[in-house]
Short mmCIF file of C-alpha atoms in Angstrom, two decimals:
data_model
loop_
_atom_site.label_atom_id
_atom_site.label_comp_id
_atom_site.label_asym_id
_atom_site.label_seq_id
_atom_site.Cartn_x
_atom_site.Cartn_y
_atom_site.Cartn_z
CA MET A 1 8.44 -18.13 37.39
CA THR A 2 11.98 -19.69 36.25
CA ASP A 3 13.83 -20.69 32.87
CA LYS A 4 14.54 -23.45 34.74
CA ALA A 5 11.19 -24.05 35.79
CA TYR A 6 9.61 -23.02 32.50
CA ASN A 7 11.41 -25.73 31.02
CA GLU A 8 10.59 -28.46 33.51
CA CYS A 9 6.72 -27.23 33.12
CA VAL A 10 7.68 -28.38 29.14
CA ASP A 11 8.96 -31.51 30.37
CA ASN A 12 6.08 -32.70 32.76
CA PHE A 13 2.56 -30.81 30.69
CA ALA A 14 3.64 -31.38 27.00
CA ASP A 15 2.97 -34.08 27.01
CA GLY A 16 -0.52 -34.50 28.57
CA VAL A 17 -1.49 -31.37 27.03
CA TYR A 18 -1.19 -32.43 23.35
CA ARG A 19 -3.05 -35.47 24.52
CA PHE A 20 -6.32 -33.25 25.80
CA ILE A 21 -5.89 -31.25 22.82
CA VAL A 22 -5.23 -34.37 20.57
CA LYS A 23 -7.73 -36.16 21.77
CA ASN A 24 -10.40 -33.66 21.53
CA ILE A 25 -9.98 -32.01 17.90
CA ARG A 26 -7.44 -35.42 17.06
CA HIS A 27 -5.12 -32.96 14.60
CA THR A 28 -2.50 -33.27 15.43
CA GLU A 29 -1.10 -30.37 13.70
CA ASP A 30 -3.36 -28.81 14.73
CA ALA A 31 -3.06 -29.92 18.26
CA GLN A 32 0.34 -29.51 17.94
CA ASP A 33 -0.30 -25.45 17.22
CA ILE A 34 -1.97 -25.05 20.02
CA VAL A 35 0.49 -26.74 22.24
CA GLN A 36 3.20 -24.48 21.24
CA SER A 37 0.67 -21.37 21.45
CA ALA A 38 -0.19 -22.66 25.64
CA PHE A 39 3.42 -23.23 26.12
CA GLU A 40 4.37 -19.34 24.33
CA LYS A 41 1.86 -18.19 26.29
CA LEU A 42 2.67 -19.11 29.69
CA TRP A 43 6.48 -18.10 28.17
CA LEU A 44 5.65 -14.06 27.75
CA ASN A 45 4.01 -14.04 30.82
CA ARG A 46 5.88 -16.23 32.62
CA GLU A 47 6.92 -13.61 35.46
CA GLN A 48 3.09 -13.90 36.62
CA VAL A 49 2.94 -17.50 37.09
CA ILE A 50 3.66 -19.18 39.66
CA PRO A 51 4.78 -22.86 38.90
CA GLU A 52 2.53 -24.72 40.61
CA LYS A 53 -0.26 -22.94 38.64
CA ALA A 54 1.96 -22.84 35.99
CA LYS A 55 -0.36 -26.72 34.62
CA SER A 56 -3.50 -25.93 35.43
CA TYR A 57 -2.61 -22.55 33.68
CA LEU A 58 -1.55 -24.84 30.59
CA PHE A 59 -4.28 -26.85 29.72
CA THR A 60 -6.72 -23.42 30.50
CA VAL A 61 -4.76 -21.38 27.71
CA ALA A 62 -5.54 -24.64 25.88
CA TYR A 63 -8.10 -25.36 26.18
CA HIS A 64 -9.60 -21.61 25.30
CA GLN A 65 -7.15 -21.84 22.00
CA MET A 66 -9.52 -25.18 21.24
CA ILE A 67 -12.85 -23.95 21.74
CA ASP A 68 -11.17 -21.19 19.24
CA HIS A 69 -9.85 -23.04 17.50
CA ILE A 70 -13.46 -25.32 17.13
CA ARG A 71 -15.46 -22.11 16.96
CA LYS A 72 -13.42 -21.13 13.70
CA THR A 73 -13.52 -24.46 11.63
CA ASN A 74 -17.41 -24.38 12.48
CA LYS A 75 -17.40 -28.56 13.28
CA MET A 76 -15.72 -31.53 14.80
CA PRO A 77 -14.34 -34.00 13.17
CA LEU A 78 -16.33 -37.22 12.83
CA ALA A 79 -15.33 -40.32 14.76
CA ASP A 80 -13.95 -41.89 11.95
CA GLU A 81 -11.77 -38.76 10.99
CA THR A 82 -8.80 -39.44 13.34
CA ALA A 83 -5.87 -38.00 12.44
CA ILE A 84 -3.87 -40.28 14.63
CA PRO A 85 -2.54 -43.23 12.77
CA HIS A 86 -5.79 -46.52 13.46
CA GLN A 87 -2.84 -48.75 13.18
CA GLN A 88 -1.75 -47.05 16.39
CA ILE A 89 -4.65 -46.57 18.33
CA ALA A 90 -5.24 -50.63 17.09
CA GLN A 91 -1.53 -51.75 18.72
CA GLN A 92 -1.92 -50.15 21.86
CA ASP A 93 -5.81 -50.26 22.51
CA SER A 94 -8.05 -52.93 22.64
CA GLU A 95 -11.26 -53.33 21.61
CA LEU A 96 -13.43 -51.94 24.27
CA LYS A 97 -11.26 -49.05 24.47
CA GLN A 98 -11.50 -48.29 20.59
CA VAL A 99 -15.97 -48.85 21.93
CA LEU A 100 -14.75 -46.18 23.90
CA MET A 101 -13.52 -43.77 22.47
CA ARG A 102 -15.52 -43.95 20.23
CA ALA A 103 -18.84 -43.07 22.40
CA VAL A 104 -16.71 -39.97 23.96
CA ASN A 105 -16.13 -38.20 20.57
CA GLU A 106 -19.25 -38.65 19.93
CA LEU A 107 -20.21 -36.51 22.66
CA ASN A 108 -20.47 -32.49 22.79
CA PRO A 109 -16.88 -30.71 23.56
CA THR A 110 -17.79 -29.78 26.91
CA GLN A 111 -19.03 -32.95 28.10
CA LYS A 112 -15.54 -34.52 25.86
CA SER A 113 -13.31 -32.15 27.80
CA LEU A 114 -15.28 -32.98 30.86
CA VAL A 115 -14.23 -36.88 30.73
CA LEU A 116 -10.73 -36.30 29.34
CA LEU A 117 -9.41 -33.59 31.43
CA LYS A 118 -11.25 -36.08 34.73
CA ASP A 119 -9.39 -39.00 33.61
CA TYR A 120 -6.26 -37.91 31.75
CA GLU A 121 -5.38 -35.53 34.10
CA GLY A 122 -7.04 -36.03 36.69
CA TYR A 123 -8.55 -32.72 38.26
CA SER A 124 -10.56 -31.63 40.61
CA TYR A 125 -14.40 -30.72 39.65
CA GLN A 126 -12.68 -27.22 41.37
CA GLU A 127 -9.90 -27.65 39.11
CA ILE A 128 -11.71 -28.10 35.99
CA GLY A 129 -13.96 -25.64 36.74
CA GLU A 130 -10.62 -22.99 36.34
CA ILE A 131 -9.94 -24.50 33.45
CA MET A 132 -13.42 -24.26 31.39
CA ASN A 133 -14.88 -21.51 33.49
CA LEU A 134 -17.66 -23.84 34.95
CA SER A 135 -18.92 -23.67 38.19
CA GLU A 136 -18.24 -27.17 40.22
CA SER A 137 -21.91 -27.62 40.31
CA GLN A 138 -21.65 -27.52 36.27
CA VAL A 139 -18.40 -29.46 36.03
CA LYS A 140 -20.40 -32.17 38.66
CA VAL A 141 -23.57 -32.57 36.47
CA TYR A 142 -22.22 -32.38 33.35
CA LEU A 143 -19.75 -35.14 34.02
CA HIS A 144 -22.31 -37.02 35.82
CA ARG A 145 -24.92 -37.29 32.41
CA ALA A 146 -21.38 -37.48 30.39
CA ARG A 147 -20.36 -40.39 32.14
CA LEU A 148 -24.34 -42.20 31.88
CA ILE A 149 -23.79 -41.52 28.58
CA LEU A 150 -21.11 -43.36 27.82
CA LYS A 151 -22.37 -45.94 29.81
CA ASN A 152 -25.30 -46.93 27.49
CA LYS A 153 -23.57 -46.02 24.58
CA LEU A 154 -20.83 -49.21 26.14
CA SER A 155 -23.86 -50.99 26.98
CA ALA A 156 -25.01 -50.94 23.10
CA TYR A 157 -21.51 -51.69 22.26
CA ALA A 158 -21.34 -54.34 24.54
CA PRO A 159 -23.86 -56.43 26.54
CA THR A 160 -21.75 -57.54 28.70
CA PRO A 161 -19.67 -55.06 31.42
CA ILE A 162 -15.94 -55.15 30.48
CA HIS A 163 -14.03 -53.39 32.77
CA ALA A 164 -11.08 -50.99 29.95
CA ASN A 165 -9.22 -51.39 32.87
CA MET B 1 -25.09 -37.56 52.59
CA GLN B 2 -26.34 -41.15 53.58
CA ILE B 3 -25.51 -43.55 50.60
CA ASN B 4 -28.78 -44.84 50.04
CA ALA B 5 -31.27 -46.58 46.77
CA SER B 6 -31.55 -43.23 45.73
CA THR B 7 -28.61 -41.20 45.81
CA TYR B 8 -26.76 -44.65 44.81
CA GLU B 9 -25.96 -43.11 41.85
CA THR B 10 -24.09 -39.44 42.80
CA PHE B 11 -22.54 -41.81 45.51
CA PHE B 12 -20.63 -43.97 41.91
CA LEU B 13 -20.08 -41.13 39.96
CA LEU B 14 -18.39 -39.47 42.16
CA TYR B 15 -16.83 -42.55 43.24
CA ILE B 16 -15.15 -43.37 39.52
CA ASP B 17 -14.55 -39.28 39.97
CA ASN B 18 -12.34 -40.18 42.90
CA GLU B 19 -14.24 -37.13 44.42
CA LEU B 20 -15.04 -39.24 47.59
CA SER B 21 -13.23 -39.64 51.02
CA ALA B 22 -11.57 -42.66 51.58
CA ASN B 23 -14.38 -43.16 54.44
CA GLU B 24 -17.21 -42.56 51.89
CA ARG B 25 -15.51 -44.97 49.44
CA LEU B 26 -15.43 -47.48 51.86
CA GLU B 27 -19.27 -46.86 52.20
CA VAL B 28 -19.96 -46.87 48.99
CA ASP B 29 -17.24 -50.43 48.60
CA ALA B 30 -19.97 -51.40 51.98
CA PHE B 31 -23.32 -50.71 49.90
CA ILE B 32 -22.26 -52.49 46.80
CA ALA B 33 -20.82 -55.85 48.93
CA GLU B 34 -24.90 -55.46 51.04
CA ASN B 35 -26.69 -55.33 47.49
CA PRO B 36 -24.74 -57.02 44.88
CA SER B 37 -26.64 -55.62 42.51
CA TYR B 38 -25.37 -52.36 41.56
CA ALA B 39 -22.25 -53.88 41.18
CA LEU B 40 -23.16 -54.42 37.32
CA LEU B 41 -23.77 -50.58 37.60
CA MET B 42 -20.92 -49.56 38.96
CA GLU B 43 -18.74 -51.90 36.26
CA GLU B 44 -20.48 -49.83 33.76
CA LEU B 45 -19.62 -46.91 35.00
CA LYS B 46 -16.15 -47.90 35.46
CA ALA B 47 -16.18 -48.92 32.29
CA THR B 48 -16.56 -45.68 31.32
CA VAL B 49 -13.26 -44.45 32.84
CA ILE B 50 -10.86 -43.12 29.67
CA ALA B 51 -7.46 -45.22 30.29
CA GLN B 52 -3.73 -43.38 31.01
CA GLU B 53 -2.72 -43.72 27.66
CA ALA B 54 0.46 -41.84 26.10
CA ILE B 55 1.13 -39.75 23.61
CA PRO B 56 4.08 -37.70 23.41
CA TYR B 57 4.74 -34.36 22.20
CA ALA B 58 7.34 -34.64 19.68
CA PHE B 59 8.17 -31.14 19.70
CA LYS B 60 9.57 -30.46 23.51
CA ALA B 61 12.89 -29.25 22.21
CA GLN B 62 11.09 -26.00 20.28
CA LEU B 63 9.64 -25.64 23.23
CA LYS B 64 12.25 -24.86 25.93
CA GLN B 65 13.97 -22.05 26.05
CA LEU B 66 18.03 -21.79 25.70
CA PRO B 67 19.33 -22.22 28.55
CA ALA B 68 20.66 -18.51 30.50
CA ASN B 69 24.49 -19.73 29.81
CA GLU B 70 23.99 -20.48 26.06
CA LEU B 71 21.98 -17.50 25.46
CA MET B 72 25.00 -14.92 26.58
CA GLU B 73 27.43 -17.10 24.26
CA MET B 74 25.06 -15.78 22.12
CA GLU B 75 24.76 -12.31 22.71
CA GLU B 76 28.88 -12.38 22.77
CA LEU B 77 29.24 -13.68 19.77
CA GLU B 78 26.42 -11.53 17.91
CA GLU B 79 27.77 -8.69 19.42
CA THR B 80 31.66 -9.85 18.89
CA TRP B 81 30.90 -10.69 14.85
CA ASN B 82 28.89 -6.72 15.04
CA GLN B 83 32.40 -5.45 15.64
CA SER B 84 33.91 -7.41 13.50
CA PHE B 85 31.45 -5.97 10.74
CA LYS B 86 31.96 -2.57 12.15
CA ASN B 87 35.40 -2.80 11.16
CA ASP B 88 34.81 -4.08 7.96
CA ILE B 89 32.74 -1.19 7.02
CA ALA B 90 35.26 1.07 8.18
CA GLU B 91 38.41 -0.16 6.25
CA ASP B 92 35.91 -0.20 2.77
CA MET B 93 35.23 2.84 3.59
CA GLN B 94 38.38 4.11 3.54
CA ALA B 95 39.94 2.11 0.49
CA ILE B 96 36.80 3.33 -1.62
CA LYS B 97 38.26 7.05 -1.64
CA GLY B 98 35.03 8.19 -3.68
CA LEU B 99 34.25 9.24 -6.90
CA SER B 100 36.88 11.27 -9.33
CA ASN B 101 36.84 14.32 -10.52
CA ASP B 102 35.56 13.82 -13.88
CA PHE B 103 32.73 11.63 -13.30
CA LYS B 104 31.17 13.96 -10.68
CA GLU B 105 31.61 16.99 -13.84
CA SER B 106 29.99 13.95 -16.06
CA LEU B 107 27.09 13.41 -13.98
CA LYS B 108 26.39 17.34 -13.95
CA LYS B 109 23.57 19.37 -16.09
CA ASN B 110 24.30 20.90 -19.68
CA LYS B 111 25.59 24.62 -18.10
CA ALA B 112 25.30 25.61 -22.15
CA SER B 113 21.68 27.17 -21.56
CA LYS B 114 20.56 30.59 -21.07
CA GLY B 115 17.32 29.74 -18.93
CA VAL B 116 15.28 27.46 -17.84
CA ILE B 117 14.42 23.90 -20.51
CA ILE B 118 11.20 23.42 -21.32
CA ARG B 119 11.11 19.45 -22.55
CA PRO B 120 7.70 18.74 -22.82
CA PHE B 121 7.60 15.05 -23.52
CA GLY B 122 10.11 14.95 -19.94
CA PHE B 123 6.73 15.17 -17.82
CA ASN B 124 4.05 13.11 -17.48
CA GLN B 125 2.41 11.81 -20.35
CA ASN B 126 -1.63 12.93 -20.15
CA LYS B 127 -2.95 14.56 -21.75
CA PHE B 128 -4.10 18.05 -20.08
CA THR B 129 -0.15 18.74 -19.41
CA TYR B 130 -0.09 18.18 -23.24
CA ALA B 131 -3.58 20.75 -23.15
CA ALA B 132 -1.47 23.39 -21.47
CA VAL B 133 1.51 23.69 -22.88
CA ALA B 134 -0.44 24.24 -26.28
CA ALA B 135 -2.55 26.77 -24.14
CA LEU B 136 0.77 28.65 -22.86
CA MET B 137 2.78 28.69 -26.28
CA MET B 138 -0.36 29.59 -28.22
CA VAL B 139 -0.61 33.02 -25.93
CA PHE B 140 2.67 33.56 -26.32
CA PHE B 141 2.46 33.20 -30.52
CA GLY B 142 -0.19 36.17 -30.04
CA TYR B 143 0.91 38.13 -27.81
CA GLN B 144 4.16 37.70 -30.25
CA GLN B 145 1.60 38.79 -33.38
CA LEU B 146 0.59 40.77 -31.75
CA THR B 147 3.37 43.12 -30.58
CA LYS B 148 4.71 42.85 -34.18
CA SER B 149 1.49 44.80 -35.28
CA THR B 150 1.37 46.83 -33.52
CA GLU B 151 4.96 47.77 -34.12
CA LEU B 152 3.63 48.13 -37.79
CA ASN B 153 1.20 49.63 -37.53
CA THR B 154 2.85 52.58 -35.17
CA THR B 155 6.03 52.08 -37.41
CA ILE B 156 3.80 53.74 -40.39
CA ALA B 157 2.03 56.13 -38.42
CA THR B 158 5.03 57.74 -37.48
CA VAL B 159 6.20 57.48 -41.52
CA ALA B 160 3.02 59.29 -42.53
CA ASN B 161 2.91 62.06 -39.68
CA ALA B 162 6.89 62.27 -40.50
CA THR B 163 6.67 62.86 -43.75
CA LYS B 164 2.70 65.48 -43.69
CA PRO B 165 3.43 68.22 -40.51
CA LYS B 166 7.21 68.76 -42.19
CA ALA B 167 5.82 69.28 -45.96
CA SER B 168 2.93 72.11 -44.23
CA THR B 169 4.48 73.35 -41.24
CA ASN B 170 8.40 74.19 -41.87
CA ASP B 171 7.25 74.76 -45.12
CA ILE B 172 9.09 72.28 -47.33
CA GLU B 173 9.01 72.51 -51.08
CA ILE B 174 7.02 69.20 -52.09
CA THR B 175 7.96 67.58 -55.46
CA ALA B 176 4.10 67.61 -56.65
CA THR B 177 3.36 68.67 -59.87
CA ALA B 178 0.12 71.26 -59.65
CA ASN B 179 -1.14 69.73 -62.65
CA GLN B 180 -0.95 65.85 -61.17
CA PRO B 181 -2.56 65.89 -58.08
CA VAL B 182 -2.21 62.69 -56.22
CA GLN B 183 -4.70 60.08 -56.37
CA SER B 184 -3.48 57.27 -55.22
CA LYS B 185 0.13 55.78 -52.73
CA THR B 186 1.91 54.83 -56.47
CA GLN B 187 1.25 57.58 -58.47
CA VAL B 188 2.83 59.72 -55.81
CA THR B 189 6.46 60.77 -57.05
CA LYS B 190 9.11 63.15 -57.04
CA THR B 191 10.32 65.74 -59.22
CA SER B 192 14.09 67.78 -57.69
CA GLU B 193 14.28 69.88 -59.50
CA ALA B 194 10.24 71.70 -59.26
CA GLN B 195 11.16 73.73 -56.73
CA ILE B 196 7.72 75.46 -55.76
CA ALA B 197 7.78 79.24 -53.90
CA ILE B 198 5.95 78.91 -50.71
CA ALA B 199 4.34 81.89 -50.78
CA PRO B 200 2.02 80.97 -54.01
CA GLN B 201 1.77 77.97 -54.02
CA LYS B 202 0.33 77.75 -50.40
CA GLU B 203 -3.05 76.07 -51.29
CA MET B 204 -1.18 73.43 -53.83
CA ILE B 205 0.87 72.07 -50.51
CA VAL B 206 -2.23 72.01 -48.52
CA LYS B 207 -3.96 69.69 -51.53
CA GLU B 208 -0.54 67.59 -51.34
CA SER B 209 -0.62 66.98 -47.50
CA ILE B 210 -4.33 66.06 -47.95
CA VAL B 211 -3.82 63.31 -50.42
CA LEU B 212 -0.92 62.07 -48.06
CA ASN B 213 -2.65 61.62 -45.23
CA GLU B 214 -5.81 59.96 -46.61
CA SER B 215 -2.96 57.80 -48.28
CA THR B 216 -1.61 57.02 -45.24
CA ASN B 217 -5.10 56.21 -43.32
CA ALA B 218 -6.04 53.40 -46.45
CA GLN B 219 -2.41 51.94 -45.19
CA MET B 220 -3.67 52.02 -42.18
CA GLN B 221 -6.69 50.31 -43.10
CA LEU B 222 -4.38 47.04 -45.10
CA ASN B 223 -4.28 43.54 -43.91
CA SER B 224 -0.39 42.18 -43.26
CA THR B 225 0.06 40.85 -46.27
CA ASN B 226 -0.19 44.26 -48.02
CA ILE B 227 2.52 45.62 -45.06
CA VAL B 228 5.23 45.16 -47.51
CA ALA B 229 3.83 47.48 -50.21
CA ASP B 230 3.07 50.06 -46.76
CA ILE B 231 6.75 50.25 -46.06
CA GLN B 232 7.78 50.55 -49.86
CA LEU B 233 5.61 52.67 -50.27
CA SER B 234 6.67 55.23 -47.08
CA SER B 235 10.02 54.81 -48.26
CA ASP B 236 9.40 55.79 -51.18
CA LEU B 237 7.48 58.71 -49.68
CA ASN B 238 10.96 59.07 -47.14
CA THR B 239 12.36 59.17 -50.40
CA ALA B 240 10.38 61.65 -52.07
CA ALA B 241 11.31 63.81 -49.37
CA THR B 242 15.32 63.63 -49.37
CA ASN B 243 15.11 64.74 -52.70
CA THR B 244 13.07 67.84 -52.18
CA SER B 245 15.74 70.94 -51.58
CA ALA B 246 14.13 71.13 -48.20
CA SER B 247 15.67 70.47 -45.22
CA ILE B 248 14.23 67.31 -43.69
CA ASN B 249 17.40 65.43 -42.57
CA THR B 250 15.77 64.07 -39.48
CA ASP B 251 12.95 63.04 -42.08
CA THR B 252 16.00 60.68 -43.02
CA GLU B 253 17.55 59.38 -40.22
CA ILE B 254 13.98 58.41 -37.59
CA THR B 255 13.23 56.01 -41.56
CA THR B 256 16.39 54.34 -41.68
CA GLU B 257 16.11 53.26 -38.17
CA GLU B 258 12.72 52.15 -38.65
CA LYS B 259 13.84 50.11 -41.70
CA ALA B 260 16.80 48.24 -39.58
CA ALA B 261 12.43 47.02 -37.31
CA ILE B 262 10.80 46.11 -39.78
CA SER B 263 13.79 44.14 -41.26
CA TYR B 264 12.93 39.69 -40.89
CA GLU B 265 14.49 36.19 -40.36
CA VAL B 266 14.36 34.36 -42.28
CA ILE B 267 13.12 30.66 -39.91
CA ASP B 268 13.97 27.58 -41.53
CA THR B 269 11.09 25.41 -40.52
CA GLU B 270 11.92 22.83 -41.28
CA ASP B 271 15.68 22.27 -39.49
CA PRO B 272 15.20 20.48 -36.88
CA ASN B 273 18.40 22.08 -35.02
CA ARG B 274 16.09 24.94 -34.81
CA THR B 275 15.77 26.63 -30.97
CA ILE B 276 13.02 28.46 -30.67
CA TYR B 277 13.05 31.11 -27.87
CA ILE B 278 10.42 32.45 -26.62
CA ALA B 279 10.77 34.97 -23.04
CA ASN B 280 13.78 33.96 -21.44
CA PHE B 281 12.63 30.20 -22.01
CA GLU B 282 14.80 27.61 -24.69
CA ILE B 283 12.65 25.33 -26.44
CA ASP B 284 13.95 22.34 -29.21
CA GLY B 285 12.28 22.60 -32.42
CA ASN B 286 12.37 18.64 -32.79
CA ARG B 287 9.67 18.59 -29.43
CA LEU B 288 8.05 21.17 -30.32
CA ARG B 289 7.35 19.62 -33.88
CA GLY B 290 6.21 16.35 -31.93
CA LEU B 291 4.59 18.46 -28.81
CA LYS B 292 2.29 20.35 -31.68
CA ARG B 293 1.61 17.08 -33.72
CA LYS B 294 0.57 15.51 -30.77
CA VAL B 295 -2.53 18.39 -29.53
CA ASN B 296 -3.26 17.80 -32.69
CA SER B 297 -3.36 14.72 -32.76
CA LEU B 298 -5.52 15.04 -28.95
CA PHE B 299 -8.11 17.69 -30.70
CA LYS B 300 -8.26 15.64 -33.66
CA ASN B 301 -9.04 11.74 -31.18
CA ASN B 302 -11.69 14.75 -29.50
CA LYS B 303 -13.14 15.02 -32.46
CA SER B 304 -13.82 11.18 -33.82
CA ASP B 305 -14.19 10.99 -30.06
CA ARG B 306 -17.54 13.16 -30.12
CA ASN B 307 -18.91 12.36 -33.79
CA LYS B 308 -18.66 8.44 -31.88
#
C-alpha cells in the first residue's frame, strides 16, 4: 500500500471505523484512541496490506482493540451513559431510533457488533466472520438471534410496528 | 430451499440483511403478497435495521501521513539545520582557546605531602570505617610503643654488659671501697683516687661485678616510669667507669650514643596544627582528634545500646 492509498483509507474509512467503535463502547475519547491505534497499525503494516482489504483490516484491528478495551474496563457502559451528547442524538434521531439504539445497546457485545457491522457497514456474513473471527454460519445464527431480540424489544416499546427508515 | 411456513423467518432475516439474491428477494416479496399476515413480521424485522448515521471522525488530518515531497522538504530542512549547528559548534570551539595555565595549576592537588594523606572524614561516614581506622591506628601505636620499650631494654642491657666485662676481664680498677660494698644502685659511687691493685683485690672486683649484675637485673624489671631513673643510673655507672684510671674509652663512646638515642621529643598534644607521622603516612592532628572522638562516641553508643 502506498502512502497515497493509506491517506485515501483515512478519508474513506475513518468515519466508519469511528462510528462502529463509538456505537459499541459509547465513549468518544476511547473510540478516538482505538481508531488512531487501528490506523497506526495499518501504517506500520502498509507493505503487507492490500488496498482492497484495507477496510476489512481496519475494522478487524479496531474490533479486536475494542474487545481488549472492553475486557480492560471489564464492563460495558450502561444504556443511558452514552458519551455522545444527548442533544445531538435528539436532533438526529427520531424517537423510534432512540428506542432501537437503546435496544441495541442492551445486546451482548458480539450481537451488537454483528448488527452494527451489518447495518452500518453493509458487510456480508463472510466479511463479518473474518473481522470477528467467526464462521459464516455463526454470524448468521447470532445475527438472526439479535434481530429477533430487537424485534421483541421494539414490539414492547412500540406496539404498532413502525419502520425505522 | 423453498420459502414456506416453516422457513419464512430465515428468509425474512436474510432478506433484511441483503443476503439473498435478486431472485430470492422476488420470491420473498411474492410470498408476502400471497400471505399478507406475514407482512407485519417483515415490517417488525425491517424496524430492527439501524439507519445509516453519519458520525464524523474529527482527527483525520492527524492520521494522514505527509506527502513524500513534504517529507523530503522536512528532511532537507533538518539536514540544513544540522549542518548549520555543526558549523556553529566548530566556531565556538575555535573561539574558546582553553583554560589558562594558572587556572589549571590551581586545580591541581598540593604537592607538599610526603605520602598518602589519610583524610578520615573524606571517607564514607559509617561506623565500620571509623572502627577500621581506629583499629589500624591502635596497631601502629602499639607497635611503636613496643619498639621503644625493646630499644630501651636493649640499651640498658648493653650498658650493663659493657660495664661488667670491662671491669672483670680487662682487669680494670674499679673505684669501690672494700669496706663499702655496693648495696643498691644509688649507693654506687665513684672514687677516682682509690686505685686498687689488681692482684690483691681480685675478690673485691668480683664482688663488685656481682653487685653490678644484680643491680642491672633489677633495672631490667623496672616499669616504664622508672626507665629514666635507670638511664640515669647507667649514666652514673658510665661516669664512674670514665673516672677510673683504667682505659674505658670505648665504653664512654657507646654511652654517649645511647644517650642521644634515648632523648624524647616533647609533643604538644593541644597544638591544632600538629602533624602526626605514622610510617609513611601523614595525619592531620585535628582530624585525628576528631576521629578519636568519633570512635569514643561510637563505643559509648554501643555501650549505651547494650545497657538498654
